[in-house]
Short mmCIF file of C-alpha atoms in Angstrom, two decimals:
data_model
loop_
_atom_site.label_atom_id
_atom_site.label_comp_id
_atom_site.label_asym_id
_atom_site.label_seq_id
_atom_site.Cartn_x
_atom_site.Cartn_y
_atom_site.Cartn_z
CA UNK H 1 -49.36 219.82 -26.74
CA UNK H 2 -45.71 219.09 -27.36
CA UNK H 3 -44.94 215.41 -27.54
CA UNK H 4 -41.50 213.87 -27.40
CA UNK H 5 -42.24 210.39 -26.17
CA UNK H 6 -41.84 210.95 -22.46
CA UNK H 7 -44.16 211.96 -19.68
CA UNK H 8 -46.15 215.11 -19.20
CA UNK H 9 -43.63 216.56 -16.77
CA UNK H 10 -39.89 216.62 -16.49
CA UNK H 11 -38.69 217.04 -12.93
CA UNK H 12 -35.93 219.61 -12.76
CA UNK H 13 -34.51 221.81 -10.06
CA UNK H 14 -34.43 225.58 -10.19
CA UNK H 15 -32.32 226.95 -7.36
CA UNK H 16 -33.12 230.46 -6.26
CA UNK H 17 -30.63 230.64 -3.36
CA UNK H 18 -27.70 228.95 -5.01
CA UNK H 19 -24.89 230.50 -3.01
CA UNK H 20 -23.70 227.55 -0.95
CA UNK H 21 -21.98 229.86 1.52
CA UNK H 22 -25.35 231.55 2.22
CA UNK H 23 -24.21 235.06 1.33
CA UNK H 24 -26.73 237.68 2.47
CA UNK H 25 -28.87 239.02 -0.35
CA UNK H 26 -30.14 242.57 0.04
CA UNK H 27 -33.77 242.82 -0.89
CA UNK H 28 -34.94 245.62 -3.11
CA UNK H 29 -38.47 246.19 -2.07
CA UNK H 30 -40.70 243.37 -3.13
CA UNK H 31 -38.51 240.86 -4.97
CA UNK H 32 -40.24 237.45 -5.09
CA UNK H 33 -39.37 235.16 -2.24
CA UNK H 34 -36.43 232.91 -3.12
CA UNK H 35 -36.99 229.28 -2.30
CA UNK H 36 -35.18 226.09 -3.05
CA UNK H 37 -37.39 223.34 -4.38
CA UNK H 38 -38.48 221.11 -7.17
CA UNK H 39 -40.10 222.64 -10.21
CA UNK H 40 -41.98 220.45 -12.67
CA UNK H 41 -41.66 221.75 -16.22
CA UNK H 42 -44.68 220.47 -18.15
CA UNK H 43 -44.15 219.70 -21.80
CA UNK H 44 -47.15 221.82 -22.74
CA UNK H 45 -45.52 224.83 -21.08
CA UNK H 46 -47.68 227.92 -21.34
CA UNK H 47 -47.80 231.43 -19.96
CA UNK H 48 -50.45 230.55 -17.36
CA UNK H 49 -48.21 227.89 -15.88
CA UNK H 50 -45.27 230.29 -15.87
CA UNK H 51 -47.30 232.85 -13.95
CA UNK H 52 -48.07 230.26 -11.27
CA UNK H 53 -44.43 229.38 -10.62
CA UNK H 54 -41.37 231.17 -9.36
CA UNK H 55 -39.51 230.09 -12.48
CA UNK H 56 -40.24 233.37 -14.22
CA UNK H 57 -41.59 235.59 -11.44
CA UNK H 58 -40.59 239.18 -11.97
CA UNK H 59 -40.02 241.66 -9.15
CA UNK H 60 -43.30 243.38 -8.33
CA UNK H 61 -41.35 246.65 -8.38
CA UNK H 62 -40.04 246.96 -11.98
CA UNK H 63 -38.23 250.17 -11.09
CA UNK H 64 -36.19 248.36 -8.46
CA UNK H 65 -32.88 249.27 -10.14
CA UNK H 66 -33.85 252.94 -10.40
CA UNK H 67 -34.96 253.03 -6.76
CA UNK H 68 -31.64 251.67 -5.63
CA UNK H 69 -29.64 254.07 -7.72
CA UNK H 70 -31.22 256.96 -5.80
CA UNK H 71 -30.16 255.45 -2.48
CA UNK H 72 -26.47 254.94 -3.26
CA UNK H 73 -24.10 256.56 -5.70
CA UNK H 74 -22.04 253.47 -6.50
CA UNK H 75 -22.78 251.14 -9.39
CA UNK H 76 -24.98 248.22 -8.24
CA UNK H 77 -22.12 245.73 -8.32
CA UNK H 78 -19.61 247.79 -6.33
CA UNK H 79 -18.80 247.19 -2.68
CA UNK H 80 -20.89 249.34 -0.36
CA UNK H 81 -19.53 251.20 2.66
CA UNK H 82 -18.40 249.18 5.65
CA UNK H 83 -21.74 249.54 7.43
CA UNK H 84 -23.62 248.01 4.48
CA UNK H 85 -23.35 244.53 3.08
CA UNK H 86 -22.36 244.10 -0.55
CA UNK H 87 -25.23 243.73 -2.97
CA UNK H 88 -25.04 240.33 -4.67
CA UNK H 89 -24.11 240.61 -8.33
CA UNK H 90 -26.81 239.20 -10.59
CA UNK H 91 -25.64 238.09 -14.02
CA UNK H 92 -27.74 237.58 -17.15
CA UNK H 93 -26.89 235.00 -19.83
CA UNK H 94 -29.11 234.01 -22.74
CA UNK H 95 -28.97 231.60 -25.64
CA UNK H 96 -30.54 228.70 -27.52
CA UNK H 97 -28.75 225.97 -25.53
CA UNK H 98 -29.71 223.43 -28.18
CA UNK H 99 -28.29 219.95 -27.50
CA UNK H 100 -26.71 221.47 -24.41
CA UNK H 101 -23.04 220.52 -24.33
CA UNK H 102 -19.90 221.30 -22.33
CA UNK H 103 -19.32 224.48 -24.36
CA UNK H 104 -22.63 225.86 -23.09
CA UNK H 105 -21.79 224.69 -19.57
CA UNK H 106 -18.38 226.35 -19.68
CA UNK H 107 -19.95 229.66 -20.72
CA UNK H 108 -22.38 229.40 -17.80
CA UNK H 109 -19.51 228.55 -15.46
CA UNK H 110 -17.53 231.60 -16.55
CA UNK H 111 -20.58 233.84 -16.27
CA UNK H 112 -21.36 232.62 -12.75
CA UNK H 113 -17.75 233.32 -11.73
CA UNK H 114 -18.33 237.01 -12.56
CA UNK H 115 -21.11 237.35 -10.00
CA UNK H 116 -23.18 235.66 -7.32
CA UNK H 117 -26.49 234.76 -8.96
CA UNK H 118 -26.85 233.54 -12.54
CA UNK H 119 -30.06 234.09 -14.52
CA UNK H 120 -30.20 232.11 -17.78
CA UNK H 121 -32.65 233.17 -20.47
CA UNK H 122 -33.53 230.47 -23.01
CA UNK H 123 -35.04 231.34 -26.39
CA UNK H 124 -38.22 229.65 -27.63
CA UNK H 125 -38.37 227.36 -30.66
CA UNK H 126 -40.21 230.04 -32.63
CA UNK H 127 -37.57 232.71 -31.92
CA UNK H 128 -34.73 230.38 -32.91
CA UNK H 129 -36.51 229.19 -36.07
CA UNK H 130 -36.97 232.80 -37.13
CA UNK H 131 -33.38 233.90 -36.48
CA UNK H 132 -31.28 230.78 -36.86
CA UNK H 133 -33.14 227.73 -38.10
CA UNK H 134 -34.79 224.61 -36.64
CA UNK H 135 -33.72 223.29 -33.25
CA UNK H 136 -32.88 219.67 -32.49
CA UNK H 137 -34.23 219.72 -28.94
CA UNK H 138 -37.68 221.05 -28.13
CA UNK H 139 -37.87 224.17 -25.99
CA UNK H 140 -39.11 222.36 -22.85
CA UNK H 141 -36.17 219.96 -23.14
CA UNK H 142 -33.78 222.89 -23.46
CA UNK H 143 -35.31 224.66 -20.45
CA UNK H 144 -34.87 221.51 -18.36
CA UNK H 145 -31.28 220.95 -19.53
CA UNK H 146 -30.25 224.48 -18.54
CA UNK H 147 -32.03 224.18 -15.17
CA UNK H 148 -29.95 221.06 -14.43
CA UNK H 149 -26.64 222.90 -14.91
CA UNK H 150 -25.05 223.41 -11.49
CA UNK H 151 -24.02 227.01 -12.16
CA UNK H 152 -27.54 228.22 -13.06
CA UNK H 153 -29.71 229.77 -10.36
CA UNK H 154 -32.78 230.79 -12.35
CA UNK H 155 -34.13 229.88 -15.79
CA UNK H 156 -36.18 232.37 -17.82
CA UNK H 157 -38.11 230.56 -20.60
CA UNK H 158 -38.95 232.32 -23.88
CA UNK H 159 -36.27 234.98 -23.47
CA UNK H 160 -36.12 237.45 -26.40
CA UNK H 161 -33.55 236.60 -29.10
CA UNK H 162 -32.27 240.18 -29.08
CA UNK H 163 -31.16 240.79 -25.51
CA UNK H 164 -33.43 243.32 -23.82
CA UNK H 165 -32.35 245.79 -21.15
CA UNK H 166 -35.93 245.84 -19.89
CA UNK H 167 -35.89 242.08 -19.31
CA UNK H 168 -32.52 242.31 -17.58
CA UNK H 169 -33.95 245.00 -15.30
CA UNK H 170 -37.03 242.89 -14.56
CA UNK H 171 -34.71 240.25 -13.14
CA UNK H 172 -32.50 242.87 -11.48
CA UNK H 173 -29.44 241.77 -13.46
CA UNK H 174 -26.41 244.03 -13.34
CA UNK H 175 -24.85 242.98 -16.63
CA UNK H 176 -25.00 240.43 -19.43
CA UNK H 177 -22.28 237.90 -20.32
CA UNK H 178 -21.69 236.39 -23.76
CA UNK H 179 -18.86 234.62 -25.57
CA UNK H 180 -16.17 236.52 -27.46
CA UNK H 181 -17.95 236.24 -30.80
CA UNK H 182 -20.70 238.24 -32.48
CA UNK H 183 -24.24 236.84 -32.58
CA UNK H 184 -26.64 238.38 -35.07
CA UNK H 185 -30.40 238.30 -35.52
CA UNK H 186 -32.18 237.45 -38.77
CA UNK H 187 -31.78 241.04 -40.03
CA UNK H 188 -28.02 241.01 -39.36
CA UNK H 189 -28.08 243.26 -36.29
CA UNK H 190 -25.91 242.50 -33.26
CA UNK H 191 -28.13 240.83 -30.64
CA UNK H 192 -26.17 242.52 -27.84
CA UNK H 193 -25.77 246.02 -29.28
CA UNK H 194 -28.20 247.68 -26.85
CA UNK H 195 -26.48 246.02 -23.89
CA UNK H 196 -23.05 247.08 -25.19
CA UNK H 197 -24.22 250.66 -25.69
CA UNK H 198 -25.48 250.72 -22.09
CA UNK H 199 -22.11 249.55 -20.77
CA UNK H 200 -23.63 246.39 -19.31
CA UNK H 201 -21.92 243.81 -21.52
CA UNK H 202 -19.17 241.43 -20.42
CA UNK H 203 -17.36 238.75 -22.41
CA UNK H 204 -16.25 235.25 -21.55
CA UNK H 205 -13.99 232.97 -23.56
CA UNK H 206 -15.75 230.85 -26.15
CA UNK H 207 -15.00 227.12 -25.80
CA UNK H 208 -13.26 225.95 -28.95
CA UNK H 209 -13.90 222.57 -30.53
CA UNK H 210 -17.64 222.17 -30.01
CA UNK H 211 -20.94 223.66 -31.14
CA UNK H 212 -24.43 222.35 -31.74
CA UNK H 213 -23.83 222.76 -35.47
CA UNK H 214 -20.65 220.71 -35.27
CA UNK H 215 -22.42 217.94 -33.33
CA UNK H 216 -25.16 217.78 -35.96
CA UNK H 217 -22.41 217.51 -38.55
CA UNK H 218 -20.92 214.53 -36.72
CA UNK H 219 -24.28 212.77 -36.83
CA UNK H 220 -24.77 213.42 -40.52
CA UNK H 221 -21.20 212.52 -41.47
CA UNK H 222 -21.28 209.29 -39.45
CA UNK H 223 -17.51 209.30 -38.87
CA UNK H 224 -15.47 208.21 -35.87
CA UNK H 225 -12.95 211.01 -36.37
CA UNK H 226 -13.92 212.64 -33.07
CA UNK H 227 -12.81 209.63 -30.99
CA UNK H 228 -9.53 209.99 -29.14
CA UNK H 229 -7.81 207.04 -30.78
CA UNK H 230 -8.30 207.40 -34.49
CA UNK H 231 -10.08 204.52 -36.16
CA UNK H 232 -10.38 203.87 -39.88
CA UNK H 233 -13.28 205.91 -41.22
CA UNK H 234 -15.96 204.08 -43.13
CA UNK H 235 -16.91 205.29 -46.58
CA UNK H 236 -18.60 208.69 -46.57
CA UNK H 237 -20.82 210.22 -49.19
CA UNK H 238 -18.79 212.81 -51.15
CA UNK H 239 -21.70 215.23 -51.25
CA UNK H 240 -21.98 215.08 -47.45
CA UNK H 241 -18.28 215.77 -47.11
CA UNK H 242 -18.47 218.81 -49.35
CA UNK H 243 -21.45 220.10 -47.39
CA UNK H 244 -20.12 219.57 -43.86
CA UNK H 245 -16.34 219.39 -44.09
CA UNK H 246 -14.63 221.03 -47.06
CA UNK H 247 -17.10 223.84 -47.60
CA UNK H 248 -17.52 224.33 -43.88
CA UNK H 249 -13.81 224.78 -43.35
CA UNK H 250 -13.73 227.39 -46.10
CA UNK H 251 -16.82 229.26 -45.05
CA UNK H 252 -17.11 228.91 -41.31
CA UNK H 253 -14.62 228.51 -38.50
CA UNK H 254 -17.44 227.09 -36.38
CA UNK H 255 -18.85 224.25 -38.45
CA UNK H 256 -15.76 222.37 -39.55
CA UNK H 257 -15.00 219.08 -37.83
CA UNK H 258 -12.71 219.85 -34.92
CA UNK H 259 -11.11 218.01 -32.05
CA UNK H 260 -11.49 218.91 -28.39
CA UNK H 261 -8.16 218.93 -26.57
CA UNK H 262 -8.85 218.34 -22.87
CA UNK H 263 -6.73 219.78 -20.08
CA UNK H 264 -6.59 218.85 -16.41
CA UNK H 265 -7.42 222.47 -15.56
CA UNK H 266 -10.73 222.31 -17.39
CA UNK H 267 -11.72 219.11 -15.59
CA UNK H 268 -10.80 220.67 -12.24
CA UNK H 269 -12.92 223.73 -13.10
CA UNK H 270 -15.94 221.50 -13.71
CA UNK H 271 -15.38 219.18 -10.74
CA UNK H 272 -16.88 219.71 -7.29
CA UNK H 273 -13.82 218.18 -5.64
CA UNK H 274 -15.98 216.90 -2.78
CA UNK H 275 -15.55 213.51 -1.14
CA UNK H 276 -18.37 211.66 0.64
CA UNK H 277 -18.90 212.60 4.27
CA UNK H 278 -18.73 209.87 6.91
CA UNK H 279 -22.00 207.96 6.84
CA UNK H 280 -22.99 209.13 3.35
CA UNK H 281 -24.70 206.53 1.19
CA UNK H 282 -22.73 206.30 -2.06
CA UNK H 283 -24.64 205.56 -5.27
CA UNK H 284 -22.85 204.36 -8.40
CA UNK H 285 -24.20 204.55 -11.94
CA UNK H 286 -22.40 204.15 -15.23
CA UNK H 287 -23.02 204.71 -18.90
CA UNK H 288 -22.01 206.39 -22.12
CA UNK H 289 -23.85 209.69 -21.54
CA UNK H 290 -23.50 210.58 -25.21
CA UNK H 291 -25.17 213.82 -26.37
CA UNK H 292 -26.04 214.49 -22.71
CA UNK H 293 -29.79 215.12 -22.58
CA UNK H 294 -32.87 215.30 -20.35
CA UNK H 295 -33.20 211.50 -20.28
CA UNK H 296 -29.76 211.33 -18.65
CA UNK H 297 -30.59 214.21 -16.31
CA UNK H 298 -33.80 212.62 -15.03
CA UNK H 299 -32.00 209.31 -14.50
CA UNK H 300 -29.18 210.98 -12.54
CA UNK H 301 -31.64 212.93 -10.41
CA UNK H 302 -33.49 209.76 -9.45
CA UNK H 303 -30.21 207.98 -8.76
CA UNK H 304 -29.09 210.82 -6.47
CA UNK H 305 -32.40 210.53 -4.60
CA UNK H 306 -31.37 207.00 -3.55
CA UNK H 307 -28.53 208.29 -1.37
CA UNK H 308 -26.22 211.16 -0.54
CA UNK H 309 -23.29 210.97 -2.95
CA UNK H 310 -23.53 210.17 -6.66
CA UNK H 311 -20.50 208.60 -8.34
CA UNK H 312 -20.80 208.29 -12.12
CA UNK H 313 -18.70 206.04 -14.33
CA UNK H 314 -18.25 207.17 -17.94
CA UNK H 315 -17.06 204.52 -20.42
CA UNK H 316 -14.19 205.29 -22.80
CA UNK H 317 -14.59 205.65 -26.57
CA UNK H 318 -13.21 202.23 -27.50
CA UNK H 319 -15.45 200.41 -25.01
CA UNK H 320 -18.55 202.21 -26.26
CA UNK H 321 -17.65 201.64 -29.91
CA UNK H 322 -16.97 197.94 -29.29
CA UNK H 323 -20.38 197.53 -27.65
CA UNK H 324 -22.53 199.83 -29.82
CA UNK H 325 -20.57 199.96 -33.08
CA UNK H 326 -21.13 202.36 -36.01
CA UNK H 327 -19.70 205.80 -35.08
CA UNK H 328 -20.66 205.75 -31.40
CA UNK H 329 -19.97 207.60 -29.21
CA UNK H 330 -20.70 210.86 -31.01
CA UNK H 331 -18.84 212.79 -28.32
CA UNK H 332 -15.45 211.65 -27.11
CA UNK H 333 -14.67 210.62 -23.55
CA UNK H 334 -13.58 213.98 -22.17
CA UNK H 335 -16.45 215.83 -23.85
CA UNK H 336 -18.89 213.42 -22.21
CA UNK H 337 -17.16 213.65 -18.83
CA UNK H 338 -17.45 217.45 -18.78
CA UNK H 339 -21.15 217.26 -19.66
CA UNK H 340 -21.75 214.88 -16.75
CA UNK H 341 -19.68 216.95 -14.31
CA UNK H 342 -21.76 220.04 -15.16
CA UNK H 343 -24.93 218.32 -13.91
CA UNK H 344 -26.00 219.52 -10.46
CA UNK H 345 -26.82 215.98 -9.26
CA UNK H 346 -23.34 214.54 -9.87
CA UNK H 347 -20.64 214.56 -7.18
CA UNK H 348 -17.77 212.69 -8.84
CA UNK H 349 -16.90 210.91 -12.10
CA UNK H 350 -14.74 207.89 -12.90
CA UNK H 351 -13.14 208.67 -16.27
CA UNK H 352 -12.99 205.59 -18.49
CA UNK H 353 -14.90 203.34 -16.09
CA UNK H 354 -14.97 199.60 -16.92
CA UNK H 355 -18.08 198.41 -18.71
CA UNK H 356 -18.67 195.64 -16.17
CA UNK H 357 -19.09 196.76 -12.56
CA UNK H 358 -16.49 194.79 -10.60
CA UNK H 359 -14.97 194.79 -7.11
CA UNK H 360 -12.53 197.55 -8.07
CA UNK H 361 -15.40 199.90 -8.89
CA UNK H 362 -17.31 198.95 -5.75
CA UNK H 363 -14.52 199.46 -3.24
CA UNK H 364 -11.33 201.00 -4.67
CA UNK H 365 -12.62 204.55 -5.25
CA UNK H 366 -15.31 204.76 -2.56
CA UNK H 367 -17.33 202.09 -0.82
CA UNK H 368 -20.42 201.86 -3.00
CA UNK H 369 -23.71 201.14 -1.23
CA UNK H 370 -26.03 200.95 -4.25
CA UNK H 371 -25.45 200.35 -7.96
CA UNK H 372 -28.32 201.78 -10.00
CA UNK H 373 -29.31 201.26 -13.63
CA UNK H 374 -32.24 202.37 -15.76
CA UNK H 375 -35.15 200.19 -16.75
CA UNK H 376 -33.79 199.70 -20.27
CA UNK H 377 -32.00 196.39 -21.01
CA UNK H 378 -28.21 196.55 -20.70
CA UNK H 379 -26.09 195.09 -23.49
CA UNK H 380 -23.81 192.18 -22.47
CA UNK H 381 -20.08 192.78 -22.16
CA UNK H 382 -17.47 191.41 -24.58
CA UNK H 383 -17.63 188.06 -22.74
CA UNK H 384 -21.39 187.98 -23.30
CA UNK H 385 -22.04 188.39 -19.57
CA UNK H 386 -24.29 190.72 -17.60
CA UNK H 387 -22.20 193.82 -16.71
CA UNK H 388 -24.12 194.10 -13.42
CA UNK H 389 -23.60 190.49 -12.34
CA UNK H 390 -21.40 191.36 -9.31
CA UNK H 391 -23.66 194.03 -7.71
CA UNK H 392 -26.69 191.79 -8.32
CA UNK H 393 -24.99 188.92 -6.49
CA UNK H 394 -24.15 191.29 -3.62
CA UNK H 395 -27.77 192.44 -3.41
CA UNK H 396 -26.90 196.12 -3.97
CA UNK H 397 -28.32 196.48 -7.49
CA UNK H 398 -31.37 198.69 -7.94
CA UNK H 399 -33.35 199.46 -11.07
CA UNK H 400 -34.59 202.99 -11.65
CA UNK H 401 -37.82 203.65 -13.51
CA UNK H 402 -36.93 206.60 -15.71
CA UNK H 403 -40.00 208.49 -16.99
CA UNK H 404 -37.84 210.11 -19.67
CA UNK H 405 -36.41 206.80 -20.92
CA UNK H 406 -37.89 207.31 -24.40
CA UNK H 407 -35.54 210.22 -24.98
CA UNK H 408 -32.23 208.59 -25.91
CA UNK H 409 -29.15 209.36 -27.97
CA UNK H 410 -30.62 207.17 -30.72
CA UNK H 411 -33.93 209.06 -30.71
CA UNK H 412 -32.08 212.37 -31.06
CA UNK H 413 -30.18 210.99 -34.05
CA UNK H 414 -33.49 209.83 -35.52
CA UNK H 415 -34.76 213.42 -35.30
CA UNK H 416 -31.75 214.57 -37.31
CA UNK H 417 -32.15 211.85 -39.93
CA UNK H 418 -35.91 212.42 -40.22
CA UNK H 419 -35.38 216.12 -40.89
CA UNK H 420 -32.04 215.73 -42.65
CA UNK H 421 -32.81 218.15 -45.48
CA UNK H 422 -33.88 220.88 -43.05
CA UNK H 423 -30.69 220.49 -41.02
CA UNK H 424 -28.52 220.43 -44.15
CA UNK H 425 -30.09 223.72 -45.19
CA UNK H 426 -29.55 225.04 -41.67
CA UNK H 427 -25.87 224.07 -41.81
CA UNK H 428 -25.36 225.96 -45.07
CA UNK H 429 -27.19 229.02 -43.72
CA UNK H 430 -25.10 228.85 -40.56
CA UNK H 431 -21.91 228.75 -42.64
CA UNK H 432 -22.87 231.93 -44.48
CA UNK H 433 -24.08 233.65 -41.31
CA UNK H 434 -20.93 232.67 -39.39
CA UNK H 435 -18.78 234.09 -42.17
CA UNK H 436 -20.61 237.43 -41.97
CA UNK H 437 -20.35 237.41 -38.16
CA UNK H 438 -16.60 236.71 -38.37
CA UNK H 439 -16.16 239.66 -40.74
CA UNK H 440 -18.22 241.91 -38.44
CA UNK H 441 -16.17 240.78 -35.44
CA UNK H 442 -12.95 241.58 -37.30
CA UNK H 443 -14.19 245.08 -38.13
CA UNK H 444 -15.27 245.64 -34.53
CA UNK H 445 -11.83 244.66 -33.20
CA UNK H 446 -10.10 246.92 -35.72
CA UNK H 447 -12.34 249.81 -34.71
CA UNK H 448 -11.60 249.26 -31.01
CA UNK H 449 -7.85 249.60 -31.66
CA UNK H 450 -8.22 253.07 -33.17
#
């Protein structure tokens, strides 16, 4: 039984018919029925549970791809003749998705844009430990985080670390998408070599400026250097700096401390751009949403259930740091905004929302019907007043009981601190591995030019 301090189930949504324009999907024999509904992911996830759910149902005809290839001469993702409807393109993506961040979400967004239906395979803790090192988030938490991403249509738990053509065929996926970098297994082999050899590999642009390794480094360094307005950095242990900054910059382009440079285009790509319909009940919630995790996801889902349109306020770096101190937030404002926008329950975000919910928040953007907050105590504002005083006086304040409230940004940091030595060793291994992968990538590019 996996225990992480919150309840036996995490309510997530796995969408099987995600195309909002209801594009016709051509069945291939006996593909499992696609339904839209709630899927509870128990924390003691096991194969028996998986067999009972649609989350990992495989087509009952494994040779579905082969059967289709006999019927038509075109590749599966080409347009059929005018008297046949186009077969929806099914895309496979896999990964660890540890401490799922906007870089992961952007990869999923790009992959979904290449097709119609996105299948996301998530590796187990055991597979990642063997090939990469310890994870920060437990596998059930990672499964739930990926399921909450609005571009994902189906989650496949315990996907093999080395991408398998057989597994892709089981889910009737036409091709696999990965970032423009090489990922290797424990023995140094390219995890996607078989897919590349089969001509079923596509690349998307890797998001610069963020990685799980880099976020762990921020926690261990305890600096505020990632905030948008630079603050004076408190004293840092020299040994830590040599481990996570100087040596990282020499050995690995991935693990050095970097700064995310936001663009309006990226925010537009992540945004739904939808306004409330007439008569919609607008729900407002606000927060830091640092290291966006399953606790946040469950809270947002329950908030969305209160109405029709969820408006989320994300506080800026200086406000958060003034209230929480130390090196909070660990992710800067725009990093946190993108993580929130990627959540399927969120309709719109106020960037740099005020800490105290005032009349401007309640009426200037949209007319807010309900202001919701979790069942954890809220810290007073800089005037030592309740930040929810106004909505409480108006009678529109509602408290949400969050079953995942024990999973917080602080509890994630505690995991890192508790296993600090293991993560330090992981960082050093990652540096060496990233250096080898960079060299292999360079050789591959040189070979492709010949």
